[in-house]
XYZ file of C-alpha atoms in Angstrom:
769
model
C 89.954 79.768 151.131
C 87.788 79.453 148.033
C 89.170 79.796 144.536
C 87.937 83.321 143.813
C 89.262 84.687 147.112
C 92.592 83.092 146.295
C 92.650 84.810 142.895
C 91.901 88.238 144.411
C 95.058 87.947 146.487
C 97.085 87.526 143.293
C 96.134 90.918 141.843
C 98.573 93.811 141.988
C 96.930 97.061 140.916
C 97.956 100.669 140.760
C 97.629 103.776 138.658
C 96.294 102.560 135.301
C 97.582 99.000 135.624
C 96.596 95.604 136.943
C 98.805 92.509 137.061
C 97.272 89.136 137.897
C 99.452 86.171 138.833
C 97.508 83.279 137.320
C 100.302 80.735 137.877
C 104.029 80.919 138.610
C 104.557 81.126 134.848
C 101.403 82.790 133.510
C 100.539 86.455 134.080
C 97.770 88.765 132.952
C 99.114 92.261 132.254
C 96.581 95.077 131.866
C 97.062 98.755 131.235
C 94.199 101.213 130.816
C 94.913 104.879 131.587
C 91.653 105.425 133.494
C 91.928 102.114 135.316
C 88.856 100.635 133.655
C 89.462 96.920 133.472
C 87.217 94.017 132.551
C 86.655 90.643 134.116
C 84.249 89.554 131.391
C 84.899 86.611 129.136
C 86.316 87.457 125.735
C 86.301 85.769 122.359
C 89.603 84.162 123.305
C 89.716 83.894 127.105
C 87.013 81.992 128.946
C 88.520 81.210 132.379
C 90.914 83.232 134.520
C 90.193 81.295 137.696
C 93.345 79.369 138.589
C 92.616 79.743 142.284
C 92.668 76.012 142.986
C 96.459 76.122 142.502
C 98.621 77.661 145.197
C 101.067 80.225 143.832
C 103.804 81.717 145.975
C 105.077 85.137 144.937
C 106.698 88.183 146.462
C 105.436 91.649 145.617
C 107.339 94.890 145.943
C 105.223 97.958 145.235
C 106.852 101.102 143.943
C 106.053 104.194 146.055
C 103.222 106.233 144.593
C 101.457 103.250 143.058
C 102.858 103.944 139.601
C 104.420 100.510 139.162
C 105.334 97.264 140.861
C 107.830 94.467 141.064
C 106.943 90.872 141.698
C 108.746 87.564 141.712
C 107.522 84.011 141.426
C 109.480 80.795 141.372
C 109.773 81.164 137.587
C 109.531 84.889 136.758
C 110.850 88.283 137.850
C 108.667 91.226 136.788
C 109.727 94.868 136.863
C 107.179 97.516 135.919
C 107.851 101.248 136.258
C 104.333 102.441 135.465
C 102.686 103.930 132.390
C 101.858 102.300 129.036
C 103.676 99.023 128.495
C 106.946 99.529 126.619
C 110.565 98.474 126.623
C 111.242 101.360 129.025
C 108.554 100.454 131.556
C 108.130 96.665 131.615
C 110.472 93.676 131.656
C 110.025 90.041 132.667
C 112.902 87.652 133.322
C 112.267 83.965 132.653
C 114.495 82.212 135.144
C 114.533 78.866 133.320
C 116.293 80.366 130.291
C 117.824 83.549 131.691
C 116.094 85.547 128.924
C 114.245 88.829 129.474
C 111.114 89.892 127.616
C 110.043 93.454 126.956
C 107.097 94.579 124.807
C 109.496 95.632 122.041
C 111.517 92.440 121.976
C 110.857 90.067 119.090
C 111.952 86.616 120.176
C 112.745 83.645 117.962
C 109.167 82.390 117.907
C 108.481 78.717 117.278
C 105.420 79.928 115.339
C 101.753 79.063 115.538
C 99.491 78.820 112.512
C 97.744 80.902 109.827
C 94.212 81.603 108.687
C 94.547 79.777 105.384
C 96.821 78.225 102.796
C 94.565 79.388 99.967
C 96.436 80.019 96.699
C 99.805 79.269 98.333
C 102.715 77.402 96.825
C 104.770 76.453 99.855
C 105.241 79.922 101.349
C 102.882 81.410 103.906
C 103.184 83.918 106.724
C 102.648 81.941 109.935
C 101.468 83.845 112.992
C 103.449 83.621 116.258
C 102.492 80.988 118.812
C 102.879 80.761 122.574
C 106.491 79.587 122.674
C 109.996 80.617 121.716
C 113.526 79.329 122.196
C 113.959 82.164 124.690
C 111.217 80.606 126.819
C 108.400 83.129 126.542
C 105.417 84.146 124.440
C 102.601 86.674 124.652
C 98.912 86.315 123.841
C 97.503 89.761 123.026
C 93.796 89.901 123.911
C 93.536 93.704 123.757
C 91.246 93.862 120.714
C 89.200 90.781 121.482
C 85.485 91.396 121.873
C 83.791 90.793 125.189
C 81.378 87.940 125.520
C 78.177 87.451 127.439
C 77.572 83.690 127.632
C 74.247 84.199 129.420
C 72.636 85.871 126.439
C 70.479 83.753 124.126
C 71.778 80.396 122.854
C 75.423 80.678 121.900
C 75.994 83.929 123.810
C 76.495 87.443 122.486
C 79.638 89.446 121.719
C 80.023 93.199 122.189
C 82.928 95.642 121.762
C 85.199 96.849 124.525
C 84.472 100.423 125.540
C 88.012 101.361 126.455
C 91.310 101.206 124.592
C 94.222 99.626 126.429
C 96.516 96.630 126.735
C 95.330 93.193 127.840
C 98.212 90.722 127.558
C 98.869 87.192 128.796
C 102.522 86.406 129.362
C 103.563 82.762 129.048
C 106.953 82.202 130.672
C 107.173 78.417 130.568
C 110.755 78.120 129.408
C 110.917 74.911 127.396
C 108.123 73.165 129.309
C 105.816 73.251 126.303
C 103.257 70.735 127.569
C 102.675 72.743 130.763
C 102.272 75.924 128.728
C 99.687 74.290 126.476
C 97.706 72.866 129.380
C 97.430 76.288 130.995
C 96.553 77.857 127.626
C 93.657 75.410 127.302
C 92.524 76.160 130.827
C 92.615 79.871 130.041
C 90.859 79.655 126.658
C 88.820 76.458 126.833
C 89.328 72.792 125.995
C 89.631 71.300 122.553
C 86.307 69.453 122.177
C 86.177 65.766 121.360
C 85.371 65.350 117.691
C 83.144 62.493 116.460
C 84.836 59.167 115.850
C 83.935 59.105 112.157
C 85.944 62.320 111.567
C 89.146 60.317 112.039
C 88.451 58.137 109.000
C 88.991 58.917 105.315
C 87.207 61.902 103.767
C 86.499 62.254 100.056
C 86.140 65.745 98.643
C 86.368 67.313 95.190
C 85.296 70.612 93.646
C 83.363 68.789 90.962
C 79.844 68.747 89.511
C 78.746 65.464 91.048
C 75.214 64.194 90.689
C 73.475 61.739 92.988
C 74.251 58.993 90.480
C 77.942 59.827 89.955
C 78.582 60.329 93.669
C 77.113 56.945 94.530
C 79.154 55.381 91.722
C 82.218 56.870 93.430
C 81.207 55.433 96.818
C 80.593 51.999 95.311
C 83.963 52.194 93.541
C 85.726 52.568 96.888
C 83.708 49.664 98.250
C 84.767 47.442 95.333
C 88.385 48.326 96.096
C 87.883 47.395 99.748
C 88.903 50.934 100.733
C 86.922 52.498 103.590
C 85.488 56.014 103.550
C 83.916 57.823 106.490
C 82.946 61.306 105.286
C 81.385 62.400 101.993
C 82.087 66.059 101.277
C 79.806 67.669 98.710
C 81.279 70.912 97.403
C 79.228 73.900 96.324
C 77.548 72.304 93.301
C 75.004 70.648 95.591
C 73.172 73.988 95.402
C 72.133 76.231 92.531
C 75.149 78.073 91.131
C 73.731 79.476 87.875
C 71.547 82.336 89.086
C 70.032 85.450 87.555
C 72.765 88.155 87.584
C 70.389 90.557 89.337
C 70.853 88.430 92.456
C 74.645 88.418 92.196
C 76.838 85.320 91.851
C 76.077 81.695 92.600
C 78.748 81.197 95.254
C 76.267 81.505 98.108
C 73.435 79.007 97.969
C 70.918 77.170 100.136
C 68.720 75.561 97.478
C 69.430 72.030 96.251
C 70.189 71.702 92.552
C 67.402 69.281 91.675
C 68.937 68.579 88.286
C 71.919 66.988 90.036
C 70.149 65.801 93.202
C 66.468 65.259 92.418
C 65.771 63.753 95.839
C 68.235 65.137 98.421
C 66.817 63.103 101.313
C 67.244 59.917 99.296
C 70.833 60.840 98.412
C 71.765 61.551 102.029
C 70.116 58.331 103.152
C 72.154 56.401 100.573
C 75.320 57.893 102.012
C 74.291 56.939 105.539
C 73.362 53.431 104.395
C 76.950 53.111 103.143
C 78.316 54.217 106.564
C 79.205 57.719 105.385
C 78.554 61.043 107.069
C 77.696 64.012 104.853
C 78.842 67.628 104.882
C 77.755 70.396 102.512
C 79.836 73.386 101.449
C 78.334 76.809 102.118
C 79.701 80.271 101.209
C 77.404 82.336 103.450
C 78.539 85.864 102.541
C 75.557 86.864 100.370
C 72.862 85.843 102.829
C 69.473 84.528 101.718
C 68.342 85.893 98.357
C 64.983 85.874 96.660
C 65.578 82.811 94.460
C 66.304 80.544 97.448
C 63.771 78.003 98.731
C 63.846 79.336 102.319
C 63.714 83.003 101.236
C 60.040 83.750 101.897
C 60.058 82.303 105.412
C 63.360 84.023 106.227
C 62.170 87.361 104.854
C 58.985 87.244 106.939
C 60.961 86.254 110.038
C 63.152 89.336 109.534
C 60.271 91.716 108.796
C 60.976 91.968 105.066
C 58.182 91.912 102.509
C 59.051 88.946 100.250
C 57.520 90.781 97.277
C 60.371 93.299 97.397
C 62.906 90.515 96.864
C 65.255 92.414 99.173
C 68.012 90.065 100.328
C 68.180 88.886 103.926
C 71.685 89.919 104.847
C 74.011 87.514 106.672
C 74.372 89.115 110.104
C 75.068 86.714 112.941
C 75.514 89.626 115.363
C 71.709 89.971 115.198
C 70.047 87.441 117.546
C 66.821 87.583 115.511
C 68.633 86.695 112.300
C 70.664 84.034 114.061
C 67.616 82.190 115.346
C 65.819 82.396 112.012
C 68.907 81.303 110.062
C 69.489 78.133 112.019
C 65.803 77.260 112.503
C 64.663 77.920 108.935
C 67.744 77.279 106.782
C 70.056 74.832 108.527
C 67.944 72.647 110.787
C 65.629 71.313 108.067
C 68.638 70.165 106.050
C 70.208 68.610 109.138
C 66.926 66.804 109.772
C 67.140 65.621 106.167
C 70.570 64.083 106.827
C 73.315 66.727 106.689
C 75.697 65.811 109.511
C 77.822 68.971 109.661
C 78.703 72.054 107.590
C 81.726 73.153 105.594
C 81.817 76.922 106.204
C 83.759 78.386 103.292
C 84.148 82.045 104.305
C 86.595 83.890 102.022
C 85.510 87.516 102.429
C 88.111 88.772 104.907
C 87.923 89.986 108.486
C 85.744 93.121 108.298
C 82.196 93.319 109.679
C 79.667 95.802 111.011
C 81.137 95.503 114.495
C 84.672 96.844 115.015
C 87.323 94.165 115.555
C 84.804 91.394 114.844
C 85.934 88.800 112.316
C 82.843 87.292 110.615
C 84.689 83.978 110.326
C 85.006 83.725 114.111
C 81.302 84.516 114.454
C 80.328 81.821 111.936
C 82.558 79.240 113.589
C 81.267 80.015 117.062
C 77.548 80.008 116.306
C 77.591 77.048 113.932
C 79.429 75.024 116.572
C 77.201 76.162 119.419
C 74.064 75.438 117.408
C 75.107 71.809 116.960
C 76.035 71.588 120.630
C 72.574 72.841 121.536
C 70.990 70.035 119.512
C 72.713 67.397 121.710
C 74.970 65.974 119.022
C 78.755 65.746 119.109
C 79.432 69.120 117.475
C 81.844 69.600 114.616
C 82.260 72.150 111.859
C 84.712 72.406 108.969
C 86.075 75.924 108.592
C 89.139 78.148 108.486
C 91.200 79.299 111.457
C 89.996 82.588 112.972
C 92.741 83.345 115.494
C 93.672 82.150 119.002
C 90.838 80.235 120.618
C 89.790 78.649 117.319
C 90.711 75.238 118.714
C 87.285 75.285 120.382
C 85.654 74.907 116.957
C 87.208 71.944 115.144
C 87.862 70.929 112.354
C 90.109 73.365 110.455
C 90.031 73.706 106.664
C 93.448 74.946 105.555
C 92.367 76.043 102.065
C 93.102 75.465 98.400
C 96.822 74.812 97.933
C 98.900 74.272 94.833
C 99.685 70.649 93.970
C 103.462 71.030 94.174
C 106.355 69.596 96.127
C 106.781 72.990 97.819
C 103.240 72.833 99.171
C 103.799 69.307 100.423
C 107.053 70.328 102.101
C 105.233 73.035 104.052
C 102.317 70.990 105.368
C 103.999 68.784 108.014
C 105.804 71.816 109.444
C 102.667 73.968 109.263
C 100.724 71.246 111.074
C 103.224 70.747 113.886
C 103.689 74.481 114.580
C 99.890 74.841 114.905
C 100.196 72.904 118.157
C 102.057 75.928 119.547
C 98.763 77.849 119.546
C 96.715 74.813 120.609
C 95.218 74.218 117.154
C 95.334 70.468 116.758
C 92.786 69.438 114.110
C 93.917 70.814 110.750
C 92.527 69.214 107.603
C 94.576 69.785 104.450
C 93.806 69.260 100.774
C 95.750 66.003 100.656
C 97.581 65.553 97.340
C 97.008 69.239 96.534
C 94.018 71.126 95.175
C 95.030 72.837 91.949
C 97.726 73.933 89.499
C 101.075 72.155 89.751
C 101.828 69.244 87.453
C 101.305 65.509 87.504
C 103.653 63.543 89.766
C 102.611 60.101 90.935
C 105.461 60.072 93.432
C 104.322 63.372 94.982
C 100.736 62.133 95.168
C 101.776 59.004 97.072
C 104.073 60.872 99.456
C 101.295 63.374 100.132
C 98.806 60.607 100.783
C 101.223 58.962 103.227
C 101.549 62.222 105.131
C 97.758 62.569 105.076
C 97.283 59.214 106.766
C 99.557 60.444 109.558
C 98.002 63.900 109.816
C 95.081 64.989 112.035
C 92.360 64.655 109.361
C 92.761 62.536 106.214
C 90.842 64.348 103.460
C 91.516 63.858 99.765
C 90.509 66.957 97.795
C 91.128 68.506 94.397
C 89.737 70.827 91.794
C 87.365 69.798 89.025
C 90.141 69.575 86.429
C 89.288 66.378 84.552
C 92.938 65.279 84.642
C 93.156 65.751 88.417
C 92.061 62.278 89.457
C 92.764 60.775 92.863
C 90.514 57.730 92.727
C 92.753 54.696 93.397
C 91.361 52.802 90.400
C 92.558 55.612 88.119
C 96.202 55.079 89.161
C 98.909 52.669 88.048
C 98.697 49.154 89.552
C 101.533 49.874 92.010
C 100.126 53.211 93.150
C 96.637 51.716 93.372
C 97.972 49.117 95.779
C 99.912 51.679 97.856
C 96.917 54.013 98.116
C 94.666 51.161 99.225
C 97.248 50.011 101.785
C 97.552 53.438 103.413
C 93.858 54.333 103.274
C 93.021 51.046 105.004
C 95.762 51.761 107.534
C 94.116 55.080 108.361
C 90.955 53.290 109.460
C 92.988 50.740 111.404
C 94.526 53.668 113.298
C 91.140 54.976 114.477
C 91.174 53.275 117.931
C 94.536 54.922 118.620
C 93.507 58.256 117.092
C 90.276 58.306 119.066
C 92.211 57.771 122.283
C 94.426 60.717 121.311
C 91.225 62.666 120.631
C 90.258 61.989 124.233
C 93.725 62.972 125.510
C 93.510 66.231 123.581
C 90.223 66.986 125.321
C 91.105 65.692 128.780
C 94.868 66.272 129.077
C 95.468 69.191 126.714
C 97.879 67.202 124.536
C 97.552 67.674 120.762
C 97.860 64.744 118.374
C 100.762 66.327 116.454
C 103.695 67.141 118.730
C 106.868 68.869 117.540
C 110.035 66.980 118.388
C 111.088 69.727 120.796
C 108.081 68.994 123.008
C 109.740 65.719 123.999
C 113.396 66.780 123.501
C 113.380 70.486 124.459
C 117.107 70.793 125.084
C 118.203 69.007 121.906
C 119.204 71.382 119.106
C 118.285 68.848 116.421
C 114.694 68.770 117.698
C 114.216 72.346 116.475
C 115.725 71.663 113.058
C 113.713 68.679 111.796
C 110.746 70.088 109.857
C 109.025 66.951 108.566
C 109.186 64.766 111.670
C 106.842 64.769 114.651
C 105.340 62.655 117.379
C 101.965 61.308 116.290
C 100.260 60.990 119.659
C 101.978 59.429 122.641
C 103.316 56.310 120.942
C 104.434 56.991 117.360
C 107.240 58.915 115.716
C 106.589 59.780 112.058
C 108.926 61.080 109.373
C 107.109 62.431 106.316
C 109.001 62.170 103.033
C 108.294 65.414 101.205
C 110.964 65.593 98.501
C 111.510 63.607 95.300
C 113.457 60.379 95.529
C 117.149 60.207 94.759
C 117.307 59.212 91.091
C 120.258 56.879 91.580
C 119.119 55.294 94.813
C 115.386 55.130 93.873
C 114.402 55.917 97.458
C 113.126 58.978 99.299
C 114.490 60.140 102.628
C 113.707 62.251 105.662
C 116.027 63.643 108.329
C 114.923 62.193 111.673
C 115.945 62.673 115.262
C 115.778 59.372 117.146
C 115.508 60.088 120.882
C 117.196 57.794 123.380
C 115.937 54.221 123.394
C 115.243 51.555 120.802
C 112.782 52.295 117.974
C 110.836 49.782 115.859
C 109.644 50.688 112.363
C 106.109 49.335 112.009
C 106.321 49.251 108.237
C 109.735 47.656 107.584
C 110.518 45.866 110.845
C 113.788 47.800 111.125
C 115.028 48.446 114.654
C 117.117 51.519 115.458
C 119.229 52.618 118.384
C 118.263 56.141 119.467
C 120.228 59.118 120.697
C 121.156 60.394 117.224
C 119.933 62.109 114.084
C 120.116 60.401 110.726
C 118.518 60.264 107.309
C 116.047 57.400 106.973
C 115.515 56.054 103.435
C 112.340 54.416 102.170
C 110.960 53.108 98.905
C 107.760 54.644 97.588
C 105.773 52.023 99.517
C 106.691 53.345 102.972
C 107.605 56.206 105.262
C 109.245 55.855 108.701
C 106.643 55.103 111.399
C 108.435 54.233 114.628
C 107.308 52.778 117.954
C 109.654 52.932 120.937
C 110.558 49.976 123.121
C 107.875 49.949 125.800
C 105.402 51.625 123.458
C 102.013 50.024 122.851
C 99.909 50.753 119.770
C 96.292 49.544 119.327
C 94.998 49.124 115.767
C 91.650 47.874 114.533
C 91.820 44.464 112.908
C 92.024 44.461 109.118
C 88.478 43.108 109.074
C 87.099 46.005 111.199
C 87.268 49.191 109.125
C 83.904 50.854 109.845
C 84.829 54.262 111.289
C 81.632 54.487 113.354
C 82.038 51.226 115.293
C 84.335 50.091 118.047
C 86.119 47.129 116.444
C 85.575 43.508 117.460
C 89.228 42.681 116.728
C 92.155 44.680 118.077
C 95.789 44.269 117.062
C 98.182 45.417 119.774
C 101.755 46.193 118.686
C 104.250 46.204 121.544
C 107.854 47.417 121.562
C 108.885 44.294 123.423
C 112.366 45.256 124.613
C 111.002 47.203 127.608
C 107.933 47.257 129.815
C 105.065 49.541 128.909
C 101.302 50.010 128.815
C 98.558 51.824 126.926
C 94.957 52.594 127.864
C 92.554 52.509 124.928
C 89.561 54.837 125.250
C 86.186 54.118 123.609
C 82.692 55.558 123.776
C 79.724 55.678 121.372
C 81.651 58.100 119.148
C 78.788 60.462 118.369
C 76.896 61.738 121.421
C 77.763 63.702 124.543
C 77.121 60.740 126.846
C 80.843 60.375 127.561
C 80.550 63.436 129.804
C 78.405 61.408 132.189
C 80.766 58.425 132.308
C 79.549 56.383 129.335
C 82.926 55.144 128.134
C 85.166 52.079 128.170
C 88.888 51.827 128.916
C 91.021 48.830 127.972
C 94.589 48.730 129.281
C 97.222 46.425 127.833
C 100.297 46.129 130.058
C 103.521 44.431 129.063
C 106.072 43.597 131.751
C 109.555 42.448 130.729
C 111.592 41.104 133.642
C 115.365 41.017 134.056
C 115.435 37.185 133.818
C 113.785 37.325 130.371
C 110.328 36.317 131.539
C 107.387 38.495 130.542
C 103.689 38.983 131.096
C 100.914 40.520 129.006
C 97.701 41.568 130.766
C 94.546 43.244 129.500
C 92.206 44.987 131.935
C 88.759 46.175 130.811
C 86.958 48.852 132.818
C 83.819 50.917 132.279
C 80.745 50.572 130.045
C 81.162 47.010 128.749
C 78.149 47.393 126.443
C 80.227 49.699 124.226
C 82.349 46.709 123.176
C 81.282 44.001 120.756
C 80.817 40.643 122.532
C 83.723 38.221 122.229
C 86.303 40.817 121.298
C 89.606 39.313 120.159
C 92.947 40.841 121.120
C 95.893 39.936 118.865
C 99.275 40.804 120.364
C 102.406 41.422 118.264
C 105.695 41.570 120.185
C 107.918 43.644 117.913
C 111.628 42.916 117.709
C 111.191 39.313 118.852
C 110.681 35.911 117.265
C 107.475 35.376 119.271
C 104.464 34.499 117.157
C 101.350 36.647 117.192
C 98.993 35.361 119.867
C 95.332 35.955 120.676
C 93.536 36.687 123.912
C 89.780 36.284 123.454
C 87.295 37.802 125.855
C 84.650 35.656 127.480
C 81.329 36.910 128.889
C 81.839 38.967 132.036
C 85.622 38.501 131.814
C 87.456 41.789 132.331
C 91.013 40.565 132.936
C 93.119 38.597 130.440
C 96.685 37.375 130.880
C 99.495 35.504 129.189
C 102.857 34.610 130.773
C 106.187 33.886 129.097
C 108.965 31.877 130.728
C 112.611 33.024 130.586
C 113.993 32.480 127.103
C 110.566 32.075 125.538
C 110.780 35.551 124.000
C 114.010 36.033 122.059
C 115.240 39.119 120.252
C 115.007 38.787 116.506
C 118.255 39.643 114.726
C 118.301 41.687 111.513
C 119.666 40.053 108.385
C 122.041 42.886 107.503
C 123.257 41.129 104.378
C 119.730 40.836 103.017
C 119.039 44.521 103.727
C 122.283 45.558 102.008
C 121.551 43.362 99.005
C 118.101 44.881 98.596
C 119.341 48.475 98.649
C 122.240 47.755 96.291
C 119.890 45.881 93.960
C 117.427 48.776 93.976
C 120.013 51.412 93.039
C 120.454 52.547 89.437
C 124.227 52.112 89.308
C 126.479 49.981 87.086
C 126.178 46.227 87.605
C 129.901 45.958 88.193
C 129.642 48.435 91.060
C 126.712 46.490 92.528
C 128.784 43.309 92.458
C 131.779 45.079 93.974
C 129.773 46.569 96.824
C 128.035 43.357 97.750
C 131.326 41.529 97.476
C 132.659 43.653 100.333
C 129.933 42.166 102.527
C 130.176 38.580 101.306
C 133.924 38.379 102.002
C 133.894 39.518 105.622
C 130.246 39.975 106.713
C 131.396 42.587 109.196
C 129.597 45.973 109.270
C 132.708 47.968 110.206
C 134.859 46.361 107.513
C 132.114 46.799 104.901
C 131.661 50.455 105.751
C 135.392 51.149 105.587
C 135.342 50.057 101.943
C 131.889 51.325 100.941
C 132.450 54.879 102.165
C 135.393 55.171 99.763
C 133.485 53.747 96.783
C 132.571 55.879 93.787
C 128.861 56.057 94.613
C 126.543 58.896 95.562
C 126.383 60.271 99.123
C 122.705 59.215 99.263
C 123.532 55.573 98.524
C 126.283 55.636 101.125
C 123.849 57.012 103.712
C 121.253 54.381 102.810
C 123.790 51.583 103.269
C 125.057 53.115 106.503
C 121.467 53.168 107.828
C 120.970 49.396 107.528
C 124.504 48.685 108.822
C 123.463 50.400 112.041
C 120.241 48.515 112.687
C 120.225 46.999 116.151
């Protein structure tokens, strides 16, 4: 039986309703009084064909065709007929024992929001697909229909009939399965270009060609890599004759600032930077713009009238002219992608059509049609927006409250499949100066989907590393270099997001769904498959001089990549760090590939790889690489390198590296440096030889030994760091020197007249394993 025939057998229809069993846990629920249903694609839903998967269900029709009952392995549906309501429709999720009705408001785990513009830590987040009760609903009733066979990019049109078109997700706490089916229903998250995973520089500032290149060269002198140059709206004319309106919308280069735009863009490319320009498209093309005359003629307007060419992407004629006449010449000049800064709300000429969605869709599709790896930079426009990365979260206040929101806001976005948020790292405006907040924000940014520094033009709002104190300058450089070292890992997660439907940022409850603590930690998340990150988002304890974050450590042994600390899992605890670090943990058996410190170009696959292995258990990782910028990966042009670590019961071990695929994508003579964390083994190298695709190193029993923590040294450091009386420091450390026993030390220290934070910090290092 073919897929479509299989799907037809999963439809239960009657008077005014249609229920489709897409999977055992995913249903389409339609009600339309006249029975007029649609099978067309919508703005949100692109594929309802799940017919390749066998689904067993039992159907029990109600006499008269006014309703139905059905049961799958996971769900029990009772529908009495008529419009969907708490009186007519209920669905039991067997995994949780909870029942949904259209009136029930469950304890949603949240999704995301359109923007953080002008927010100071508080924002109304829209519901996502999941709840503690085990269900969620995607309402597609108002979504426009979509004809993909129309001209390039397709065409949207309104629904003719009012009704309900719902998708019920009853996945219990199996969040990964729910996400995978959501992506199948609505479309994959595309692979973004490799360079997008590097450091972005952005500022709402009147740069000129000269001052921008001075900035780029300043980063180069610091040895700090950049990948993307964002040029805010002052690239174009902003001081315009009032008869044309304001200068927010613009398509004409400001030649006073950028006398030779092609030269400027070439300079950026010569320095290994990609360029994006900000555009506020609301006012269309007006008479003072360079492309006005050609656009006016293309739209049948007499240029002599100076009538504006309105922005209307619902019009195929305008759409073609806009991209061909306005955008493509600038892309040919060197603009790599566009920052679409739509701030005019959700209303348009077509009912239920959000102009932001239209802009995102057609800008993305236009790039796709030009055979480049498409990417835009724009705000979230509702479910399905994951198909148009990257997201611009808007202009936030530079406050601790804003920082405290961002990790949580980023992890809940995964619950609606939106995985590539870019925030204004270190805050955009207002607030007050805090070097500590800036550093903590930067550290979160390095371990967020997109690392983009951004701020207003306030002359005191300076984020350049060389404008900071010596200590903060060093910390910023350390973390910004680390971001580029992470690119091989991040790019592999980019591939997994596309291929497996797994977002980079994963809430703790994705991996620990039955653990209550997993739902309570707001600043901790899995960063891809291998890393656990705790963002420190509150000021340090004044006495202890350290910041902290509440972390859940799942079962197993966890290695902190920054400090070398090793923790025993299966508990929740506060982890304390100086301003130089945040917790970044790798589990035993985990394998993390980083680019060598000498290989920080975001566009290139590195010649040197550093592999970090949690050496207490066996594990493996497959690194994915392609050319990073084209669509050739779809036809098999990629390379996979798998490092496997096997730890045997007798203490012997083996490291192997297997290379498969398009070898030409790798620099000749690549060097693999292997770090066995938690052991006293020295870093060793495995160097590739021509045509060699398998590398190996064996360790005899006893050759790899666990490295013990020096608890006394760790205690001394934390006591020394604390701002407490010297006599108390001496007393505390004396407890350790006399007995050097963690239990005996803790029995005395917990009774000492010191702050709870200092006690927790000491307890943390006493419990290192």
